[in-house]
Amino acid sequence: MRFDREAPGQGMEIYTKLENGKALLEFVFYPEKGGENLRDVWAELYLYDGRGCCVLRIKHPLASEELARGLLLHPHLWNSVEDPYLYRAEAYLVTERKGGEETCDRVCRILPLCTLQRLPGRGWLLNGQPFSLKAVGYEIPSEEPYPGEAGGSLRELQREARLGEEGGPGTGANRILRDIRNMCAMGANSVYVLGGRVDPYFYELCCRQGLVVMCAGGRLPGGDSLPGQTLALYGELQNGQGLPNDAYYYYKAMWHKDPFVYLCRDSLVRQNNGLYQITAYSNLKKVALCVEGTLFEFQSGAPEFVFSDVQIQRFPAVLTAEADLCSMSVTVYQPRRS
């Protein structure tokens, strides 16, 4: 007797309802269909809080027509990147044998307790509080196998995330893990999955990092478009690994709180008047551009700073953007034509 990995939730679904400082929980278990007599089989469920303490235990006979139900008082809510608090549910299939009880199978799921809703005139609310949606459109690489299929690389992803490890360069599991970390580093709080299905392990990785996971045909619930456009955040190299591109830093300048400045090397163009233009991104209010260590100009405003009529005497040239104690230098060998 095993949990049905082809059933919803890969064998266990959890339904939650938050009201009046309580969390009402319902659990549905899906055993594989077979010759077992369900009267001799039950599910044992344990719910652990973020410290690993058991806060709920249920012993539920599978032959029962009732749902397994539980209650948490004063639950600790998941609050995106501010507090990505998770409960963990473990369920065991247990059967009665002549020699005593036998545990047949186990499934484990994370449980982020929260409410996310969109109200007309108020926008998005997370746990009843205003929530500014900072969403990145992301397509899970289609070549990646899912748990139960050949390779199971997303299952390895979960292990890597918990241990803080990464395997060899260019592997699909590392690519997804790197992408999730980069989304967090740019200040995103939501990931919008474009097409395909959301694997439970990808969902778990996002929840652990505080990212809301959404999906449905290219648009957010309520018909809102993704901010700007679907973001292609990475430029591909020959060894298959990507580097964050300029669009990545533009959104980081809008979303992230930690001070930084980024100078877009590939934005350097020669103007019709023979002078040059280059763009910087920063979440700071004032940015300075230096050419070969000499101050060219200060600009105010954010997140985009466009420096025009820059004089460059020869190439290669070293350009530096500076904001407060942050700086970034690039060496340019030739500009693009405007």
Short mmCIF file of C-alpha atoms in Angstrom, two decimals:
data_model
loop_
_atom_site.label_atom_id
_atom_site.label_comp_id
_atom_site.label_asym_id
_atom_site.label_seq_id
_atom_site.Cartn_x
_atom_site.Cartn_y
_atom_site.Cartn_z
CA MET A 1 0.00 0.00 0.00
CA ARG A 2 1.43 3.34 -1.09
CA PHE A 3 0.33 6.92 -1.65
CA ASP A 4 -0.74 7.56 -5.24
CA ARG A 5 1.98 9.82 -6.66
CA GLU A 6 -0.21 10.52 -9.71
CA ALA A 7 -3.06 11.88 -7.58
CA PRO A 8 -3.48 15.57 -6.63
CA GLY A 9 -0.70 16.70 -4.33
CA GLN A 10 1.13 13.45 -5.16
CA GLY A 11 -0.93 11.60 -2.60
CA MET A 12 -1.97 14.23 -0.05
CA GLU A 13 -3.84 17.51 -0.42
CA ILE A 14 -4.12 20.14 2.30
CA TYR A 15 -6.89 22.74 2.48
CA THR A 16 -6.62 25.70 4.84
CA LYS A 17 -8.98 28.38 6.08
CA LEU A 18 -7.81 31.25 8.25
CA GLU A 19 -10.32 33.07 10.44
CA ASN A 20 -10.42 34.73 13.86
CA GLY A 21 -6.82 33.89 14.68
CA LYS A 22 -7.29 30.19 13.89
CA ALA A 23 -6.22 27.90 11.05
CA LEU A 24 -8.77 25.27 10.07
CA LEU A 25 -7.04 22.41 8.24
CA GLU A 26 -8.44 19.58 6.13
CA PHE A 27 -6.39 16.72 4.71
CA VAL A 28 -7.25 14.40 1.84
CA PHE A 29 -5.23 11.21 1.34
CA TYR A 30 -5.01 9.25 -1.91
CA PRO A 31 -3.75 5.67 -1.60
CA GLU A 32 -2.97 3.66 -4.69
CA LYS A 33 -5.86 1.57 -5.86
CA GLY A 34 -5.32 -2.09 -5.13
CA GLY A 35 -6.58 -5.10 -3.28
CA GLU A 36 -5.97 -3.76 0.21
CA ASN A 37 -8.92 -3.61 2.53
CA LEU A 38 -9.04 0.07 3.57
CA ARG A 39 -10.65 -0.87 6.86
CA ASP A 40 -7.23 -2.06 7.98
CA VAL A 41 -5.38 1.02 6.74
CA TRP A 42 -5.10 4.51 8.23
CA ALA A 43 -3.10 7.66 7.73
CA GLU A 44 -1.05 9.08 10.56
CA LEU A 45 -0.37 12.79 10.11
CA TYR A 46 2.11 14.95 12.00
CA LEU A 47 2.32 18.71 11.58
CA TYR A 48 5.53 20.43 12.71
CA ASP A 49 6.14 24.13 13.20
CA GLY A 50 9.22 26.03 12.06
CA ARG A 51 11.18 24.90 15.14
CA GLY A 52 10.45 21.24 14.46
CA CYS A 53 7.92 20.87 17.27
CA CYS A 54 4.85 18.72 16.62
CA VAL A 55 1.76 20.94 16.87
CA LEU A 56 -0.87 18.57 15.43
CA ARG A 57 -1.32 14.81 15.19
CA ILE A 58 -4.17 13.00 13.44
CA LYS A 59 -4.89 9.30 13.06
CA HIS A 60 -7.42 8.96 10.25
CA PRO A 61 -8.96 5.69 8.99
CA LEU A 62 -8.98 5.68 5.18
CA ALA A 63 -12.32 3.90 5.13
CA SER A 64 -13.94 6.93 6.77
CA GLU A 65 -16.13 9.13 4.59
CA GLU A 66 -15.16 12.16 6.67
CA LEU A 67 -12.16 14.33 5.94
CA ALA A 68 -9.25 14.45 8.34
CA ARG A 69 -9.53 17.77 10.17
CA GLY A 70 -7.29 19.76 12.49
CA LEU A 71 -7.10 23.16 14.17
CA LEU A 72 -4.23 25.51 14.98
CA LEU A 73 -4.64 28.36 17.43
CA HIS A 74 -2.67 31.54 16.77
CA PRO A 75 -0.86 30.16 13.70
CA HIS A 76 2.37 31.74 12.53
CA LEU A 77 1.57 33.11 9.08
CA TRP A 78 3.83 32.98 6.03
CA ASN A 79 4.58 36.58 5.03
CA SER A 80 6.56 36.44 1.77
CA VAL A 81 10.20 37.58 1.91
CA GLU A 82 9.62 39.39 5.22
CA ASP A 83 8.92 36.15 7.07
CA PRO A 84 8.78 32.96 4.94
CA TYR A 85 7.62 30.82 7.87
CA LEU A 86 6.69 27.25 6.99
CA TYR A 87 4.98 24.35 8.70
CA ARG A 88 5.79 20.81 7.58
CA ALA A 89 3.26 18.00 7.23
CA GLU A 90 4.31 14.36 7.27
CA ALA A 91 1.81 11.61 6.54
CA TYR A 92 2.32 7.88 6.89
CA LEU A 93 0.24 5.02 5.55
CA VAL A 94 -0.07 2.40 8.28
CA THR A 95 -1.73 -1.01 8.05
CA GLU A 96 -2.56 -3.70 10.57
CA ARG A 97 -0.60 -6.92 10.09
CA LYS A 98 -0.55 -10.14 12.07
CA GLY A 99 2.72 -9.14 13.64
CA GLY A 100 1.44 -5.66 14.49
CA GLU A 101 1.38 -2.31 12.72
CA GLU A 102 3.40 -1.75 9.53
CA THR A 103 4.29 1.63 8.00
CA CYS A 104 3.92 1.31 4.22
CA ASP A 105 4.68 4.76 2.81
CA ARG A 106 5.39 8.40 3.68
CA VAL A 107 4.81 11.79 2.05
CA CYS A 108 6.06 15.15 3.25
CA ARG A 109 4.77 18.61 2.29
CA ILE A 110 5.55 22.15 3.38
CA LEU A 111 2.63 24.32 4.46
CA PRO A 112 2.74 28.12 4.12
CA LEU A 113 -0.27 29.46 6.04
CA CYS A 114 -1.43 32.69 4.42
CA THR A 115 -4.21 34.40 2.49
CA LEU A 116 -3.55 36.23 -0.78
CA GLN A 117 -6.42 38.10 -2.39
CA ARG A 118 -7.06 40.96 -4.80
CA LEU A 119 -9.84 43.39 -3.86
CA PRO A 120 -11.26 46.02 -6.25
CA GLY A 121 -9.93 49.42 -5.33
CA ARG A 122 -7.45 48.02 -2.79
CA GLY A 123 -5.15 45.85 -4.90
CA TRP A 124 -3.38 42.80 -3.52
CA LEU A 125 -3.61 41.86 0.15
CA LEU A 126 -1.39 39.31 1.88
CA ASN A 127 -2.83 38.24 5.23
CA GLY A 128 -5.10 41.27 5.05
CA GLN A 129 -2.26 43.76 4.57
CA PRO A 130 -1.34 45.66 1.35
CA PHE A 131 1.05 43.63 -0.78
CA SER A 132 3.02 45.20 -3.63
CA LEU A 133 3.32 42.46 -6.23
CA LYS A 134 6.85 42.29 -7.71
CA ALA A 135 6.46 39.41 -10.12
CA VAL A 136 8.97 37.78 -12.43
CA GLY A 137 7.70 35.67 -15.31
CA TYR A 138 9.58 32.36 -15.37
CA GLU A 139 9.38 29.24 -17.49
CA ILE A 140 10.62 26.08 -15.82
CA PRO A 141 13.06 24.46 -18.28
CA SER A 142 11.01 21.92 -20.19
CA GLU A 143 13.88 19.46 -20.43
CA GLU A 144 14.01 19.02 -16.66
CA PRO A 145 12.62 15.69 -15.39
CA TYR A 146 10.13 15.72 -12.55
CA PRO A 147 10.13 13.43 -9.51
CA GLY A 148 9.15 9.95 -10.59
CA GLU A 149 10.54 10.47 -14.09
CA ALA A 150 14.06 9.77 -15.30
CA GLY A 151 16.67 11.74 -13.40
CA GLY A 152 14.46 13.39 -10.78
CA SER A 153 16.60 16.51 -10.81
CA LEU A 154 13.98 18.67 -9.06
CA ARG A 155 14.06 16.28 -6.12
CA GLU A 156 17.81 16.91 -6.00
CA LEU A 157 17.00 20.62 -6.13
CA GLN A 158 15.20 20.33 -2.82
CA ARG A 159 18.18 18.61 -1.25
CA GLU A 160 20.60 21.21 -2.58
CA ALA A 161 18.47 24.08 -1.28
CA ARG A 162 18.35 22.64 2.23
CA LEU A 163 22.05 21.86 2.39
CA GLY A 164 23.16 25.02 0.62
CA GLU A 165 25.00 22.98 -2.00
CA GLU A 166 25.27 23.10 -5.76
CA GLY A 167 26.52 20.45 -8.14
CA GLY A 168 28.49 20.84 -11.34
CA PRO A 169 28.09 23.87 -13.63
CA GLY A 170 25.36 23.84 -16.21
CA THR A 171 23.09 21.21 -14.62
CA GLY A 172 19.38 21.90 -14.85
CA ALA A 173 18.87 21.63 -11.09
CA ASN A 174 21.56 24.23 -10.46
CA ARG A 175 20.10 26.50 -13.11
CA ILE A 176 16.68 26.56 -11.43
CA LEU A 177 18.18 27.01 -7.97
CA ARG A 178 20.38 29.85 -9.25
CA ASP A 179 17.41 31.51 -10.93
CA ILE A 180 15.33 31.43 -7.74
CA ARG A 181 18.18 32.93 -5.74
CA ASN A 182 18.69 35.64 -8.36
CA MET A 183 14.99 36.53 -8.26
CA CYS A 184 15.30 37.09 -4.53
CA ALA A 185 18.50 39.09 -5.01
CA MET A 186 16.73 41.43 -7.45
CA GLY A 187 13.97 42.12 -4.92
CA ALA A 188 11.17 40.03 -6.45
CA ASN A 189 8.50 38.65 -4.12
CA SER A 190 6.52 36.62 -6.67
CA VAL A 191 7.28 34.19 -9.47
CA TYR A 192 4.77 33.70 -12.26
CA VAL A 193 5.17 30.30 -13.92
CA LEU A 194 4.61 30.55 -17.67
CA GLY A 195 3.07 27.42 -19.12
CA GLY A 196 3.51 23.86 -17.93
CA ARG A 197 2.91 22.60 -14.44
CA VAL A 198 4.30 23.70 -11.10
CA ASP A 199 6.26 20.87 -9.57
CA PRO A 200 5.83 20.54 -5.77
CA TYR A 201 9.58 20.79 -5.24
CA PHE A 202 9.89 23.97 -7.30
CA TYR A 203 6.96 25.34 -5.29
CA GLU A 204 8.70 24.40 -2.04
CA LEU A 205 11.94 26.12 -3.04
CA CYS A 206 10.06 29.31 -3.88
CA CYS A 207 8.09 29.25 -0.61
CA ARG A 208 11.28 28.78 1.39
CA GLN A 209 12.68 31.92 -0.23
CA GLY A 210 9.47 33.89 0.35
CA LEU A 211 8.27 33.94 -3.26
CA VAL A 212 4.54 33.79 -4.04
CA VAL A 213 3.95 31.24 -6.83
CA MET A 214 1.31 31.95 -9.49
CA CYS A 215 0.40 30.38 -12.80
CA ALA A 216 -2.25 30.62 -15.53
CA GLY A 217 -1.87 31.30 -19.25
CA GLY A 218 0.44 34.29 -19.16
CA ARG A 219 -1.54 36.74 -17.02
CA LEU A 220 -1.99 37.31 -13.33
CA PRO A 221 -5.32 36.50 -11.64
CA GLY A 222 -7.77 39.33 -12.32
CA GLY A 223 -6.38 39.90 -15.81
CA ASP A 224 -3.43 42.10 -14.83
CA SER A 225 -0.38 41.83 -17.05
CA LEU A 226 3.03 41.09 -15.67
CA PRO A 227 5.02 44.25 -14.97
CA GLY A 228 6.55 45.52 -18.20
CA GLN A 229 6.90 42.32 -20.13
CA THR A 230 7.88 38.73 -19.52
CA LEU A 231 11.41 39.17 -18.22
CA ALA A 232 14.30 37.47 -19.96
CA LEU A 233 16.67 37.93 -17.05
CA TYR A 234 19.69 36.06 -18.30
CA GLY A 235 22.01 36.09 -21.28
CA GLU A 236 23.29 32.67 -22.24
CA LEU A 237 26.98 31.75 -22.43
CA GLN A 238 28.54 28.85 -24.47
CA ASN A 239 28.98 26.40 -21.07
CA GLY A 240 25.02 26.87 -20.75
CA GLN A 241 25.09 29.13 -17.68
CA GLY A 242 23.41 32.51 -17.80
CA LEU A 243 24.43 35.86 -16.41
CA PRO A 244 21.95 38.51 -15.24
CA ASN A 245 21.35 41.03 -18.01
CA ASP A 246 20.48 44.73 -17.91
CA ALA A 247 16.74 44.09 -17.43
CA TYR A 248 17.55 42.19 -14.26
CA TYR A 249 19.33 45.21 -12.74
CA TYR A 250 16.60 47.61 -13.85
CA TYR A 251 14.03 45.70 -11.81
CA LYS A 252 16.48 45.26 -8.95
CA ALA A 253 16.84 49.06 -8.86
CA MET A 254 13.05 49.38 -8.57
CA TRP A 255 12.49 46.59 -6.06
CA HIS A 256 15.52 45.94 -3.88
CA LYS A 257 16.31 47.84 -0.69
CA ASP A 258 20.05 47.16 -0.40
CA PRO A 259 22.00 50.03 -2.02
CA PHE A 260 23.76 49.28 -5.30
CA VAL A 261 24.68 50.84 -8.64
CA TYR A 262 25.02 49.06 -11.97
CA LEU A 263 26.62 50.46 -15.13
CA CYS A 264 25.28 48.93 -18.36
CA ARG A 265 28.39 48.34 -20.41
CA ASP A 266 26.47 47.30 -23.51
CA SER A 267 24.34 50.46 -23.38
CA LEU A 268 27.28 52.63 -24.54
CA VAL A 269 26.41 54.13 -27.95
CA ARG A 270 28.00 56.80 -30.11
CA GLN A 271 25.66 59.72 -30.73
CA ASN A 272 25.29 61.54 -34.04
CA ASN A 273 27.41 64.41 -32.67
CA GLY A 274 30.35 62.08 -32.07
CA LEU A 275 29.93 61.99 -28.28
CA TYR A 276 28.67 59.01 -26.28
CA GLN A 277 25.74 57.90 -24.12
CA ILE A 278 25.63 55.25 -21.38
CA THR A 279 23.01 54.13 -18.84
CA ALA A 280 23.26 53.22 -15.16
CA TYR A 281 20.68 51.71 -12.78
CA SER A 282 20.53 52.32 -9.05
CA ASN A 283 18.08 52.41 -6.15
CA LEU A 284 19.96 55.45 -4.79
CA LYS A 285 18.86 59.00 -5.49
CA LYS A 286 22.09 60.38 -7.00
CA VAL A 287 24.66 58.75 -9.30
CA ALA A 288 27.95 60.12 -10.62
CA LEU A 289 29.70 59.03 -13.84
CA CYS A 290 33.49 59.15 -14.06
CA VAL A 291 35.57 58.71 -17.24
CA GLU A 292 39.08 57.38 -16.58
CA GLY A 293 38.70 58.44 -12.96
CA THR A 294 37.61 62.02 -13.75
CA LEU A 295 34.12 63.15 -12.75
CA PHE A 296 31.88 63.75 -15.76
CA GLU A 297 28.44 64.42 -14.26
CA PHE A 298 26.06 63.91 -11.32
CA GLN A 299 22.44 62.94 -11.96
CA SER A 300 19.46 62.69 -9.61
CA GLY A 301 16.49 60.35 -9.86
CA ALA A 302 15.98 56.59 -9.95
CA PRO A 303 16.04 53.87 -11.10
CA GLU A 304 17.46 54.83 -14.53
CA PHE A 305 20.28 57.33 -15.10
CA VAL A 306 21.11 58.17 -18.74
CA PHE A 307 24.36 60.08 -19.25
CA SER A 308 24.56 61.83 -22.62
CA ASP A 309 27.29 63.78 -24.43
CA VAL A 310 30.03 61.84 -22.66
CA GLN A 311 33.50 62.63 -24.00
CA ILE A 312 35.76 59.59 -24.48
CA GLN A 313 39.15 60.30 -26.00
CA ARG A 314 40.26 56.75 -26.78
CA PHE A 315 39.39 53.07 -26.37
CA PRO A 316 39.60 50.93 -24.36
CA ALA A 317 38.15 53.27 -21.75
CA VAL A 318 37.29 52.78 -18.08
CA LEU A 319 33.92 54.18 -17.00
CA THR A 320 32.74 54.23 -13.38
CA ALA A 321 29.33 54.82 -11.84
CA GLU A 322 29.32 55.86 -8.18
CA ALA A 323 26.49 56.35 -5.68
CA ASP A 324 27.16 56.91 -1.98
CA LEU A 325 29.62 54.14 -1.04
CA CYS A 326 28.66 51.95 -4.00
CA SER A 327 30.52 51.93 -7.31
CA MET A 328 30.91 49.85 -10.45
CA SER A 329 33.49 50.15 -13.23
CA VAL A 330 33.44 48.71 -16.75
CA THR A 331 36.07 48.64 -19.47
CA VAL A 332 34.63 49.30 -22.92
CA TYR A 333 36.47 48.59 -26.14
CA GLN A 334 34.05 50.01 -28.66
CA PRO A 335 30.52 51.44 -28.55
CA ARG A 336 27.38 50.39 -30.34
CA ARG A 337 26.00 52.71 -32.97
CA SER A 338 22.88 54.63 -31.92
#
